[in-house]
PDB file of C-alpha atoms in Angstrom:
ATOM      1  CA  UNK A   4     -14.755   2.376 -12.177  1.00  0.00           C
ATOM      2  CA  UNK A   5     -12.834   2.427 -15.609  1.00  0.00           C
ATOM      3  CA  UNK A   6     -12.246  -1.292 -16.896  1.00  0.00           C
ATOM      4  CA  UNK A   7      -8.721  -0.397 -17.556  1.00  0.00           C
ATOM      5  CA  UNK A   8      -7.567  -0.485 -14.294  1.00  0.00           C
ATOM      6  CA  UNK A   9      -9.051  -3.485 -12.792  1.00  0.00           C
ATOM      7  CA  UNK A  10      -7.045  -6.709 -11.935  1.00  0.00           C
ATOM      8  CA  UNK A  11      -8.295  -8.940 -14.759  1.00  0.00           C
ATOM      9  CA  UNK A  12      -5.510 -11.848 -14.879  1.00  0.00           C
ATOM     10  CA  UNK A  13      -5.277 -13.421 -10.906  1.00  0.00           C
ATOM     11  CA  UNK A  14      -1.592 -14.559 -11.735  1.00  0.00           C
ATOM     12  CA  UNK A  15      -0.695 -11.982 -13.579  1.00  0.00           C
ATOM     13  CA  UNK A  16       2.296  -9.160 -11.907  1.00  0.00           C
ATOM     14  CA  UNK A  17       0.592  -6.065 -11.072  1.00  0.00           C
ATOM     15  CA  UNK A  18       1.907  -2.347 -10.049  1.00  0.00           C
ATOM     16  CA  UNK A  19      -1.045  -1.020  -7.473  1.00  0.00           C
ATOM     17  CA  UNK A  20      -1.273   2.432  -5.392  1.00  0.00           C
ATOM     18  CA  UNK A  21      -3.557   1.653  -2.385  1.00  0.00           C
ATOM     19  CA  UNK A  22      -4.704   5.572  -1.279  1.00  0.00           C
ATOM     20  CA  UNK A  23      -6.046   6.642   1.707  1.00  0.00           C
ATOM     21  CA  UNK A  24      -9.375   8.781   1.493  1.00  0.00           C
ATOM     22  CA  UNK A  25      -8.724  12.591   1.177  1.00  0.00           C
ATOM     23  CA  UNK A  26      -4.968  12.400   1.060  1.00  0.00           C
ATOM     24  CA  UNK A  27      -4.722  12.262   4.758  1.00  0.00           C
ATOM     25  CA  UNK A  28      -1.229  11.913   5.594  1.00  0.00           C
ATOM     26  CA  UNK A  29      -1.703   9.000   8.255  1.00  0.00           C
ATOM     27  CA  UNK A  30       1.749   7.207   6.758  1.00  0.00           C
ATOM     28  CA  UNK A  31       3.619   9.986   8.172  1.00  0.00           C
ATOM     29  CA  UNK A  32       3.575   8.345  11.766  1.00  0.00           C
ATOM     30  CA  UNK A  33       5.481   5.102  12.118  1.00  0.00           C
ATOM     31  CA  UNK A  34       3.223   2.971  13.791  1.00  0.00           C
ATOM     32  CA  UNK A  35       0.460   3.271  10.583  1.00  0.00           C
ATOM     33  CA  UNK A  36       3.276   2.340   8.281  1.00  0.00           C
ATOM     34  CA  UNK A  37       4.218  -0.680  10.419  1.00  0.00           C
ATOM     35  CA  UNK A  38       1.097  -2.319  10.464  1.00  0.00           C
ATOM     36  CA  UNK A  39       1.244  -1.923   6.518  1.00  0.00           C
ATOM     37  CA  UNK A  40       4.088  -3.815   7.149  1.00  0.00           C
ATOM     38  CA  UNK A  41       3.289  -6.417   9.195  1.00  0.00           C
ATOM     39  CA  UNK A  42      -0.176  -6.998   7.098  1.00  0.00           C
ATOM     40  CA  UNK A  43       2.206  -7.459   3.900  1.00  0.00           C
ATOM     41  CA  UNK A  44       4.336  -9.891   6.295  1.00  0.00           C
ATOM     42  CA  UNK A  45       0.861 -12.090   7.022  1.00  0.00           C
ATOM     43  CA  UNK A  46      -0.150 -11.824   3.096  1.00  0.00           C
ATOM     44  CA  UNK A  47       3.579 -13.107   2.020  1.00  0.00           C
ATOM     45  CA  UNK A  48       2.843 -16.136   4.193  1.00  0.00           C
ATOM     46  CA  UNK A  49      -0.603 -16.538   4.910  1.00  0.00           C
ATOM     47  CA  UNK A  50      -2.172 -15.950   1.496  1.00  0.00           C
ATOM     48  CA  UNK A  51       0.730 -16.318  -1.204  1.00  0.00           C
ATOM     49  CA  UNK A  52       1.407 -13.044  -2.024  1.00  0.00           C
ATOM     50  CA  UNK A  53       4.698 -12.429  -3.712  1.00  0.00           C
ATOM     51  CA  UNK A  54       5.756  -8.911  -3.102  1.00  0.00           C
ATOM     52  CA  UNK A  55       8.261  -7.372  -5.854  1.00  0.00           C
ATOM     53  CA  UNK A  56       8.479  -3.714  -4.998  1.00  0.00           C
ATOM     54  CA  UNK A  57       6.622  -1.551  -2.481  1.00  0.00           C
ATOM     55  CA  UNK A  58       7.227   2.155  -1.177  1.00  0.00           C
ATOM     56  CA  UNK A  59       4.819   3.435   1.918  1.00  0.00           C
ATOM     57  CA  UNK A  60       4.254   7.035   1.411  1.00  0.00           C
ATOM     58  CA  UNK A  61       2.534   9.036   3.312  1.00  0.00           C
ATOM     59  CA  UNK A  62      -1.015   9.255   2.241  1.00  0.00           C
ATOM     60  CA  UNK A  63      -0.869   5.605  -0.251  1.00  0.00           C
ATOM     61  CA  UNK A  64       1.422   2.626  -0.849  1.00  0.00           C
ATOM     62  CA  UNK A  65       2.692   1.591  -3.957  1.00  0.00           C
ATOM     63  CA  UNK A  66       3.383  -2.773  -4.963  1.00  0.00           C
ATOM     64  CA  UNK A  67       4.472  -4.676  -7.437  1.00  0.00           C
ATOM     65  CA  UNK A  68       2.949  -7.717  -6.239  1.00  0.00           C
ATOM     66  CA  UNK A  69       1.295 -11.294  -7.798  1.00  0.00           C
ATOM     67  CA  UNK A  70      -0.779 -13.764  -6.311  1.00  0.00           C
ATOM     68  CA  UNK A  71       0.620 -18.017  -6.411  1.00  0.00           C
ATOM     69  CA  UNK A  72      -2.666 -18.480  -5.455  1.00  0.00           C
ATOM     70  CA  UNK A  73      -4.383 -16.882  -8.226  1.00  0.00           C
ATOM     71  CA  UNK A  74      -6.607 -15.025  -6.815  1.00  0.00           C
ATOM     72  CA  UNK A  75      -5.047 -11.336  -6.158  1.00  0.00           C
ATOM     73  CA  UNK A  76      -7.839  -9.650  -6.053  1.00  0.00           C
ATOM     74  CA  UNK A  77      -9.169 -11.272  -2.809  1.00  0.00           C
ATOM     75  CA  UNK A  78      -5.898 -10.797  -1.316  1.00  0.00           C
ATOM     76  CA  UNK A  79      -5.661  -7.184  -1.702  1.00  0.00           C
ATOM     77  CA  UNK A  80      -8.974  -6.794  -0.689  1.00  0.00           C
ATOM     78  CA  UNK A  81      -8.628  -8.616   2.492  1.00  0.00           C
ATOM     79  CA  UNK A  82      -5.273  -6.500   3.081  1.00  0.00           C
ATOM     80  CA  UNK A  83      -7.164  -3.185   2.808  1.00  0.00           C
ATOM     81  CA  UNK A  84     -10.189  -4.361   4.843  1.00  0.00           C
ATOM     82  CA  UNK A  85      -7.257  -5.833   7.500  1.00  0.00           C
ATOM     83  CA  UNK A  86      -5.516  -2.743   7.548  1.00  0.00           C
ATOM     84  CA  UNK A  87      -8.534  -0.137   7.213  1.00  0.00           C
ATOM     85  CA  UNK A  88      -9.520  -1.692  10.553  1.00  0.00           C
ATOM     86  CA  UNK A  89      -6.070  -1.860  12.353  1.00  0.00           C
ATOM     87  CA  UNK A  90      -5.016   1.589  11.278  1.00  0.00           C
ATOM     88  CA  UNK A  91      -8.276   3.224  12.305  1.00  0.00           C
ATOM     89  CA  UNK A  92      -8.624   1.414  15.469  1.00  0.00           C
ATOM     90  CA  UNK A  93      -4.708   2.470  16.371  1.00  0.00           C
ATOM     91  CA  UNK A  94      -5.570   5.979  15.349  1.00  0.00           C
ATOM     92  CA  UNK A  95      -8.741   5.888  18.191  1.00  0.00           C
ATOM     93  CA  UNK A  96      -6.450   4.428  20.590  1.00  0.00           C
ATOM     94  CA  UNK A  97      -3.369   6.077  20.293  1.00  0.00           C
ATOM     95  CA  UNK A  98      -3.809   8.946  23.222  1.00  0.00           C
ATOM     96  CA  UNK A  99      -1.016  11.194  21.306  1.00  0.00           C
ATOM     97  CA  UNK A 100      -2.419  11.200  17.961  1.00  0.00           C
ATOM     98  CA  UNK A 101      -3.100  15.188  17.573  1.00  0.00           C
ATOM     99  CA  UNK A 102      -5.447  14.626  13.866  1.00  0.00           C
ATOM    100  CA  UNK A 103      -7.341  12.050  15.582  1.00  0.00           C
ATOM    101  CA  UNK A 104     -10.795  14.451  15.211  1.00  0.00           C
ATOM    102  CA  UNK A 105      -9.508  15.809  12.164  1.00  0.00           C
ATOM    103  CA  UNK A 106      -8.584  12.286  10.470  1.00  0.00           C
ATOM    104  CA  UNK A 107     -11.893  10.568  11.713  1.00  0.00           C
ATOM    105  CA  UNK A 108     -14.391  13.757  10.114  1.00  0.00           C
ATOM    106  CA  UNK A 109     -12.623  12.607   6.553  1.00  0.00           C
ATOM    107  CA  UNK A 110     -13.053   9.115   6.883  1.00  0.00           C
ATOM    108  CA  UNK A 111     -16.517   9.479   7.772  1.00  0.00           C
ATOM    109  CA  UNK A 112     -17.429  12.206   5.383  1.00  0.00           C
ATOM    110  CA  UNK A 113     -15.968   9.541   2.714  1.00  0.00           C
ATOM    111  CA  UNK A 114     -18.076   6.765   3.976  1.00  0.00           C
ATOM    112  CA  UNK A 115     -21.103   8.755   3.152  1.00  0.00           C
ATOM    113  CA  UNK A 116     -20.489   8.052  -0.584  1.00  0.00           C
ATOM    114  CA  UNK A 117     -19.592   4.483  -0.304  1.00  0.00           C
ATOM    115  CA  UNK A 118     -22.915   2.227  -0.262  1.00  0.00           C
ATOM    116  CA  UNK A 119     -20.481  -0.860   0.954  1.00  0.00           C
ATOM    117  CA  UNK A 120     -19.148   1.221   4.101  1.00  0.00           C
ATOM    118  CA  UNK A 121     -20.679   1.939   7.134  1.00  0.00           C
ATOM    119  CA  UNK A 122     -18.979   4.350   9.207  1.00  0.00           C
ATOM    120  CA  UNK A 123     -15.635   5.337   7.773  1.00  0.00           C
ATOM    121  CA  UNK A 124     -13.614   4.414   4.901  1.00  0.00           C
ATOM    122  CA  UNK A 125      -9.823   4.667   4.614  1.00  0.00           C
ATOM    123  CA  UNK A 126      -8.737   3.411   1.746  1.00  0.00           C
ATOM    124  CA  UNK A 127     -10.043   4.362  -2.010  1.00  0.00           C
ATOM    125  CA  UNK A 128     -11.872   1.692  -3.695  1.00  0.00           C
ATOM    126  CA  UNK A 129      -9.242   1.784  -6.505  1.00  0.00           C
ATOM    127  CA  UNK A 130      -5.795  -0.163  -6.318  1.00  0.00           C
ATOM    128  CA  UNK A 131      -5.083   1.572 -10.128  1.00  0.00           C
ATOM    129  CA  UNK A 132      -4.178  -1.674 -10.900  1.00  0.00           C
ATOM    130  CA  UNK A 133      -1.710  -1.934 -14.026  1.00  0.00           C
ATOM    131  CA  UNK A 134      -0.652  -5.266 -15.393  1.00  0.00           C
ATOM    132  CA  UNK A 135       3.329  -5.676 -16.252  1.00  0.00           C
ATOM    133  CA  UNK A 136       3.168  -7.316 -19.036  1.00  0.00           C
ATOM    134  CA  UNK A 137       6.935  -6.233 -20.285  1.00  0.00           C
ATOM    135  CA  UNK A 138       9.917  -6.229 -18.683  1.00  0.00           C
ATOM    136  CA  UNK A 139      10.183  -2.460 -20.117  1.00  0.00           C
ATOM    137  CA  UNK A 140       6.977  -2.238 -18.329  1.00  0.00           C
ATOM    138  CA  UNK A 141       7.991  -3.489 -14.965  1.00  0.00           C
ATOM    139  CA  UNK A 142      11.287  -1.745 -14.876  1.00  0.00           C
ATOM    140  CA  UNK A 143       9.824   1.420 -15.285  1.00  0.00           C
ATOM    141  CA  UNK A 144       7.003   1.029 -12.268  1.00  0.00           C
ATOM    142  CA  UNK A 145      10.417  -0.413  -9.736  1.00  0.00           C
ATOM    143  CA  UNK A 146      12.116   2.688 -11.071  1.00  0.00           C
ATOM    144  CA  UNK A 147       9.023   4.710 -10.244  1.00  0.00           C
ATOM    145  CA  UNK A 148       8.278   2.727  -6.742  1.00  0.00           C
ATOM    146  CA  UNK A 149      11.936   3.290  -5.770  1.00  0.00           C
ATOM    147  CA  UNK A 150      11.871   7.101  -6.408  1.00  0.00           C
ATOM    148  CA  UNK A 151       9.696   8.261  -4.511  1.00  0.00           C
ATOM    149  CA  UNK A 152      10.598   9.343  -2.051  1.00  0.00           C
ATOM    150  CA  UNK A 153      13.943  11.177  -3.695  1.00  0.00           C
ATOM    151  CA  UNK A 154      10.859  13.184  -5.559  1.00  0.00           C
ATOM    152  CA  UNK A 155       9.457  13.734  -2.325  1.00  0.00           C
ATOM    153  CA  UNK A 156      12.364  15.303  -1.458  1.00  0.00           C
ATOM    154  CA  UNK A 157      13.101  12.770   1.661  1.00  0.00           C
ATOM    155  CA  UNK A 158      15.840  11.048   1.136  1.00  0.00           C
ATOM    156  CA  UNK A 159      18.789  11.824  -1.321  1.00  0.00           C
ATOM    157  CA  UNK A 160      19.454   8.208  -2.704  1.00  0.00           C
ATOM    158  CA  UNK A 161      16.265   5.707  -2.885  1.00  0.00           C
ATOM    159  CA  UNK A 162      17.844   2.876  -0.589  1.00  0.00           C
ATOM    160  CA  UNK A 163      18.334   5.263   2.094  1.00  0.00           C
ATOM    161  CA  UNK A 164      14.543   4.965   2.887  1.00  0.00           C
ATOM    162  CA  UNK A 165      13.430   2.211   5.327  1.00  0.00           C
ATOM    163  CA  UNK A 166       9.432   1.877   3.858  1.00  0.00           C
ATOM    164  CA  UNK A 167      10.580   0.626   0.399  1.00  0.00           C
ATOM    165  CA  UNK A 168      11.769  -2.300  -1.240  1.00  0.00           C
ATOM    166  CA  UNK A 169      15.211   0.101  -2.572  1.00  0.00           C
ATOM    167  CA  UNK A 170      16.933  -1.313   0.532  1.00  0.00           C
ATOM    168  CA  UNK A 171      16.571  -4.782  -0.111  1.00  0.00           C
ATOM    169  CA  UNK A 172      17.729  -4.025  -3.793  1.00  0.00           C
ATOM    170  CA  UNK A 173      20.803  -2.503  -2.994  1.00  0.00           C
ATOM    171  CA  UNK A 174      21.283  -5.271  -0.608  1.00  0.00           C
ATOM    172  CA  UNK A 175      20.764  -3.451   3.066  1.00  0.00           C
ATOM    173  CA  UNK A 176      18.825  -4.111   5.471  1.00  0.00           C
ATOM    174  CA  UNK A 177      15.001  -3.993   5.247  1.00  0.00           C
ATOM    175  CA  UNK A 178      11.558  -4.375   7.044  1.00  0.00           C
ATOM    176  CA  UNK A 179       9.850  -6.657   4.336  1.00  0.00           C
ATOM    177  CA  UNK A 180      11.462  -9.966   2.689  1.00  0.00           C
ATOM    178  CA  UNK A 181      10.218  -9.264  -0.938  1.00  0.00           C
ATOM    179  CA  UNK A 182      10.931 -11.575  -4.368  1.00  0.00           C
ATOM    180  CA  UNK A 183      14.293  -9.538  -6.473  1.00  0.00           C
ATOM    181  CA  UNK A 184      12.833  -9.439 -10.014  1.00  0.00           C
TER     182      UNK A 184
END
């Protein structure tokens, strides 16, 4: 993996994509994007994350995120392992998930590759991690984050889409108490 897109400062404000293996879409069912949710939920107040910006898309998740505990690195790590395991269990025992063969042949064709995974991988071992070290910087990755899905073609104005921190920007309501840079 490239050194320039490693978390190298544990306090410092980072912009991160977390991407499922293969592209698979899983984020396009609700219940996979609410235990993203509820996993960023039990980081905010179990492990000191401060959450800035996030968008859940349907195949990765974008944050603007730091760590008051200094050590970020641990944290997302622990939120991908959490996560990997709740989403793939949920996609086992959900009885109307249609991809569910489909789905489970990627993640364990991508777990061949990985020496640290046994049976199926999710997530990418890259966050793409990219310090903010500018306000120009960090304004330009919330732009980005909020946008989305308007690129996607989803939604016509960025608030009006419930995975992302746009709501709680413009001041509606959202799924995820986040910091307001």
């Amino acid at each position: 993996m490239s050194d320039s897109y490693q978390i190298k400062d544990q306090e410092g404000t980072y912009f991160l994509t977390c991407q499922v293996v293969g592209w698979v879409d899983v984020f396009s069912r609700q219940v996979y994007r609410d235990i993203i949710i509820d996993s960023l939920k039990y980081c905010i107040k179990e492990k000191e994350l401060i959450v800035y910006a996030y968008v859940i898309m349907t195949n990765h998740v974008h944050l603007i995120v730091r760590s008051n505990s200094g050590r970020l690195s641990d944290t997302i790590r622990d939120f991908k392992r959490f996560t990997s395991n709740q989403i793939m269990k949920s996609i086992d025992e959900n009885g109307a998930e249609s991809r569910k063969d489909w789905m489970n042949i990627v993640f364990e064709y991508h777990a061949k590759f990985n020496k640290r995974v046994k049976d199926k991988q999710f997530w990418t071992h890259e966050n793409h991690a990219v310090e903010l070290s500018s306000n120009d910087m960090l304004d330009s990755k919330l732009h980005y984050i909020h946008e989305n899905p308007v690129r996607a073609g989803w939604v016509e104005n960025a608030e009006d889409y419930l995975y992302s921190s746009a709501r709680n920007y413009a001041g509606l309501n959202n799924l995820l108490d986040i910091e307001m840079i």
